[in-house]
Amino acid sequence: GEDVEQSLFLSVREGDSSVINCTYTDSSSTYLYWYKQEPGAGLQLLTYIFSNMDMKQDQRLTVLLNKKDKHLSLRIADTQTGDSAIYFCAESMSRNDKIIFGKGTRLHILP
Amino acid sequence: KAGVTQTPRYLIKTRGQQVTLSCSPISGHRSVSWYQQTPGQGLQFLFEYFSETQRNKGNFPGRFSGRQFSNSRSEMNVSTLELGDSALYLCASFLRGGDNEQFFGPGTRLTVL
């Protein structure tokens, strides 16, 4: 069945890189996403990657996909206090399909 | 371009009551999805509407229903509220046939007492 797993917490020092990991079970996932949720807010799409890609970079964000291991990661370079939020990994099978979310990783920034 | 709007932002109801939540998608988006977010279960898909028709449905009981109007605005209704229905209800709008890039609203926080 469809399932997305990610660790619940991550603490990183300001200025360091944050790496948030995620595994998914359905090998037919076509789209893999990273969403950010700040307190009291909805979800903001950070980036997404197609299953036929290995890597995608967008400014401070780097997404790595290992399709063989069904492992997705999000690296945030030079982590800032404004990056403190919950990060959700998600997948969908096709363009018009529902999105399956992980439980979210709470990123805490240490001074 | 205005984002996704949801009303009301906060709602308090008692068990047994019913509630209607509203979502206005981004202009030009004709698809609206609804999700329930709770601390225990995370984000769970409720249903999706496109062109006033339900296109996709999650595993929620029949007490949860929705509809979409000709202007793409969507409502979801929960009847006979239970304590466990307390959650943040998020809606998202997107362009069907695009890259499934869903844009989320701020959510409606429902508390059932």
GROMACS .gro file of C-alpha atoms in nm:
model
  224
    1GLY     CA    1   0.000   0.000   0.000
    2GLU     CA    2   0.093   0.363  -0.005
    3ASP     CA    3   0.300   0.486   0.287
    4VAL     CA    4   0.548   0.766   0.342
    5GLU     CA    5   0.776   0.762   0.644
    6GLN     CA    6   0.999   1.028   0.786
    7SER     CA    7   1.160   1.096   1.121
    8LEU     CA    8   0.963   1.329   1.347
    9PHE     CA    9   1.234   1.566   1.471
   10LEU     CA   10   1.561   1.718   1.357
   11SER     CA   11   1.777   1.975   1.536
   12VAL     CA   12   2.039   2.169   1.343
   13ARG     CA   13   2.266   2.460   1.429
   14GLU     CA   14   2.210   2.785   1.246
   15GLY     CA   15   2.440   2.802   0.944
   16ASP     CA   16   2.477   2.424   0.913
   17SER     CA   17   2.306   2.210   0.651
   18SER     CA   18   1.984   2.027   0.735
   19VAL     CA   19   1.909   1.693   0.577
   20ILE     CA   20   1.557   1.557   0.608
   21ASN     CA   21   1.503   1.201   0.494
   22CYS     CA   22   1.197   1.017   0.376
   23THR     CA   23   1.114   0.670   0.249
   24TYR     CA   24   0.811   0.569   0.048
   25THR     CA   25   0.669   0.231  -0.035
   26ASP     CA   26   0.497   0.263  -0.369
   27SER     CA   27   0.745   0.224  -0.654
   28SER     CA   28   0.491   0.361  -0.900
   29SER     CA   29   0.505   0.706  -0.741
   30THR     CA   30   0.561   0.955  -1.015
   31TYR     CA   31   0.584   1.281  -0.825
   32LEU     CA   32   0.764   1.334  -0.497
   33TYR     CA   33   0.722   1.656  -0.305
   34TRP     CA   34   0.852   1.854  -0.014
   35TYR     CA   35   0.612   2.085   0.164
   36LYS     CA   36   0.681   2.327   0.448
   37GLN     CA   37   0.432   2.420   0.718
   38GLU     CA   38   0.496   2.708   0.954
   39PRO     CA   39   0.294   2.746   1.276
   40GLY     CA   40  -0.066   2.841   1.211
   41ALA     CA   41  -0.025   2.824   0.836
   42GLY     CA   42  -0.118   2.593   0.552
   43LEU     CA   43   0.131   2.395   0.349
   44GLN     CA   44   0.374   2.564   0.115
   45LEU     CA   45   0.516   2.361  -0.173
   46LEU     CA   46   0.895   2.392  -0.158
   47THR     CA   47   0.993   2.172  -0.447
   48TYR     CA   48   0.905   1.853  -0.626
   49ILE     CA   49   1.088   1.598  -0.834
   50PHE     CA   50   0.979   1.354  -1.101
   51SER     CA   51   1.059   0.989  -1.044
   52ASN     CA   52   1.285   0.982  -1.350
   53MET     CA   53   1.520   1.239  -1.193
   54ASP     CA   54   1.797   1.178  -0.940
   55MET     CA   55   1.850   1.529  -0.818
   56LYS     CA   56   1.699   1.873  -0.827
   57GLN     CA   57   1.855   2.192  -0.693
   58ASP     CA   58   1.676   2.517  -0.624
   59GLN     CA   59   1.881   2.784  -0.446
   60ARG     CA   60   1.948   2.651  -0.093
   61LEU     CA   61   1.739   2.339  -0.149
   62THR     CA   62   1.869   2.013  -0.294
   63VAL     CA   63   1.646   1.711  -0.342
   64LEU     CA   64   1.801   1.369  -0.391
   65LEU     CA   65   1.601   1.069  -0.507
   66ASN     CA   66   1.719   0.710  -0.484
   67LYS     CA   67   1.446   0.528  -0.666
   68LYS     CA   68   1.596   0.184  -0.606
   69ASP     CA   69   1.581   0.233  -0.229
   70LYS     CA   70   1.268   0.449  -0.247
   71HIS     CA   71   1.448   0.716  -0.051
   72LEU     CA   72   1.403   1.089  -0.085
   73SER     CA   73   1.598   1.358   0.095
   74LEU     CA   74   1.583   1.734   0.126
   75ARG     CA   75   1.899   1.927   0.203
   76ILE     CA   76   1.874   2.286   0.318
   77ALA     CA   77   2.206   2.465   0.297
   78ASP     CA   78   2.301   2.739   0.544
   79THR     CA   79   1.999   2.676   0.766
   80GLN     CA   80   1.841   2.992   0.901
   81THR     CA   81   1.598   3.055   1.188
   82GLY     CA   82   1.326   3.115   0.929
   83ASP     CA   83   1.364   2.754   0.818
   84SER     CA   84   1.216   2.639   1.148
   85ALA     CA   85   0.897   2.455   1.046
   86ILE     CA   86   0.750   2.113   0.981
   87TYR     CA   87   0.862   1.957   0.653
   88PHE     CA   88   0.638   1.706   0.481
   89CYS     CA   89   0.751   1.452   0.229
   90ALA     CA   90   0.474   1.345  -0.008
   91GLU     CA   91   0.408   1.134  -0.316
   92SER     CA   92   0.149   1.093  -0.584
   93MET     CA   93   0.103   0.833  -0.854
   94SER     CA   94   0.004   1.061  -1.134
   95ARG     CA   95  -0.071   1.418  -1.222
   96ASN     CA   96  -0.431   1.398  -1.111
   97ASP     CA   97  -0.397   1.166  -0.817
   98LYS     CA   98  -0.428   1.235  -0.448
   99ILE     CA   99  -0.114   1.324  -0.256
  100ILE     CA  100   0.000   1.093   0.023
  101PHE     CA  101   0.187   1.275   0.298
  102GLY     CA  102   0.432   1.162   0.560
  103LYS     CA  103   0.376   1.266   0.920
  104GLY     CA  104   0.622   1.554   0.890
  105THR     CA  105   0.966   1.632   1.034
  106ARG     CA  106   0.986   1.920   1.279
  107LEU     CA  107   1.306   2.112   1.211
  108HIS     CA  108   1.442   2.296   1.514
  109ILE     CA  109   1.721   2.550   1.469
  110LEU     CA  110   1.978   2.582   1.745
  111PRO     CA  111   2.148   2.920   1.792
  112LYS     CA  112  -0.296   3.647  -0.798
  113ALA     CA  113  -0.490   3.572  -0.482
  114GLY     CA  114  -0.415   3.247  -0.306
  115VAL     CA  115  -0.648   2.981  -0.178
  116THR     CA  116  -0.889   3.116   0.081
  117GLN     CA  117  -1.074   2.919   0.345
  118THR     CA  118  -1.354   3.029   0.571
  119PRO     CA  119  -1.402   3.031   0.857
  120ARG     CA  120  -1.049   3.009   0.999
  121TYR     CA  121  -1.166   2.881   1.336
  122LEU     CA  122  -1.478   2.699   1.442
  123ILE     CA  123  -1.602   2.548   1.766
  124LYS     CA  124  -1.888   2.300   1.759
  125THR     CA  125  -2.035   2.042   1.993
  126ARG     CA  126  -2.079   1.671   1.935
  127GLY     CA  127  -2.372   1.584   1.716
  128GLN     CA  128  -2.378   1.914   1.532
  129GLN     CA  129  -2.291   1.956   1.169
  130VAL     CA  130  -2.048   2.196   1.006
  131THR     CA  131  -1.981   2.341   0.661
  132LEU     CA  132  -1.640   2.468   0.556
  133SER     CA  133  -1.570   2.672   0.247
  134CYS     CA  134  -1.274   2.691   0.009
  135SER     CA  135  -1.215   2.931  -0.278
  136PRO     CA  136  -0.943   2.812  -0.516
  137ILE     CA  137  -0.689   3.018  -0.703
  138SER     CA  138  -0.846   3.187  -1.001
  139GLY     CA  139  -0.835   2.953  -1.299
  140HIS     CA  140  -0.793   2.637  -1.091
  141ARG     CA  141  -1.083   2.400  -1.129
  142SER     CA  142  -0.967   2.123  -0.898
  143VAL     CA  143  -1.002   2.135  -0.522
  144SER     CA  144  -0.878   1.873  -0.277
  145TRP     CA  145  -0.958   1.851   0.091
  146TYR     CA  146  -0.731   1.711   0.363
  147GLN     CA  147  -0.770   1.653   0.733
  148GLN     CA  148  -0.466   1.717   0.952
  149THR     CA  149  -0.446   1.578   1.305
  150PRO     CA  150  -0.143   1.525   1.532
  151GLY     CA  151  -0.197   1.151   1.541
  152GLN     CA  152  -0.283   1.071   1.179
  153GLY     CA  153  -0.105   1.354   1.002
  154LEU     CA  154  -0.249   1.471   0.671
  155GLN     CA  155  -0.515   1.249   0.522
  156PHE     CA  156  -0.687   1.292   0.190
  157LEU     CA  157  -1.063   1.341   0.207
  158PHE     CA  158  -1.176   1.400  -0.152
  159GLU     CA  159  -1.113   1.592  -0.470
  160TYR     CA  160  -1.355   1.782  -0.689
  161PHE     CA  161  -1.316   1.886  -1.048
  162SER     CA  162  -1.585   2.051  -1.259
  163GLU     CA  163  -1.843   2.002  -0.985
  164THR     CA  164  -1.781   1.625  -0.977
  165GLN     CA  165  -1.606   1.421  -0.713
  166ARG     CA  166  -1.307   1.262  -0.887
  167ASN     CA  167  -1.126   1.097  -0.600
  168LYS     CA  168  -1.217   0.991  -0.249
  169GLY     CA  169  -1.024   0.893   0.062
  170ASN     CA  170  -1.121   0.651   0.338
  171PHE     CA  171  -1.352   0.864   0.547
  172PRO     CA  172  -1.704   0.777   0.663
  173GLY     CA  173  -2.009   0.906   0.482
  174ARG     CA  174  -2.051   1.180   0.742
  175PHE     CA  175  -1.787   1.366   0.543
  176SER     CA  176  -1.919   1.504   0.218
  177GLY     CA  177  -1.839   1.781  -0.021
  178ARG     CA  178  -1.949   1.964  -0.327
  179GLN     CA  179  -1.819   2.207  -0.581
  180PHE     CA  180  -1.996   2.496  -0.747
  181SER     CA  181  -1.976   2.620  -1.102
  182ASN     CA  182  -1.729   2.893  -0.996
  183SER     CA  183  -1.500   2.616  -0.858
  184ARG     CA  184  -1.558   2.712  -0.498
  185SER     CA  185  -1.594   2.406  -0.281
  186GLU     CA  186  -1.759   2.324   0.047
  187MET     CA  187  -1.715   2.029   0.273
  188ASN     CA  188  -1.971   1.920   0.527
  189VAL     CA  189  -1.933   1.702   0.833
  190SER     CA  190  -2.253   1.579   0.993
  191THR     CA  191  -2.302   1.435   1.341
  192LEU     CA  192  -1.970   1.567   1.464
  193GLU     CA  193  -1.754   1.350   1.687
  194LEU     CA  194  -1.471   1.456   1.918
  195GLY     CA  195  -1.225   1.289   1.684
  196ASP     CA  196  -1.325   1.524   1.403
  197SER     CA  197  -1.132   1.803   1.574
  198ALA     CA  198  -0.861   1.885   1.324
  199LEU     CA  199  -0.718   2.135   1.083
  200TYR     CA  200  -0.901   2.102   0.751
  201LEU     CA  201  -0.694   2.210   0.456
  202CYS     CA  202  -0.801   2.261   0.102
  203ALA     CA  203  -0.575   2.279  -0.198
  204SER     CA  204  -0.636   2.392  -0.553
  205PHE     CA  205  -0.452   2.286  -0.865
  206LEU     CA  206  -0.465   2.265  -1.238
  207ARG     CA  207  -0.566   1.920  -1.352
  208GLY     CA  208  -0.325   1.802  -1.617
  209GLY     CA  209  -0.040   2.009  -1.474
  210ASP     CA  210   0.233   1.876  -1.249
  211ASN     CA  211  -0.011   1.821  -0.962
  212GLU     CA  212   0.134   2.127  -0.790
  213GLN     CA  213  -0.126   2.178  -0.521
  214PHE     CA  214  -0.153   2.516  -0.352
  215PHE     CA  215  -0.288   2.503   0.001
  216GLY     CA  216  -0.504   2.743   0.192
  217PRO     CA  217  -0.439   2.835   0.557
  218GLY     CA  218  -0.694   2.584   0.681
  219THR     CA  219  -0.996   2.585   0.908
  220ARG     CA  220  -0.929   2.479   1.266
  221LEU     CA  221  -1.233   2.283   1.385
  222THR     CA  222  -1.271   2.205   1.755
  223VAL     CA  223  -1.546   1.968   1.861
  224LEU     CA  224  -1.643   1.983   2.229
   0.00000   0.00000   0.00000
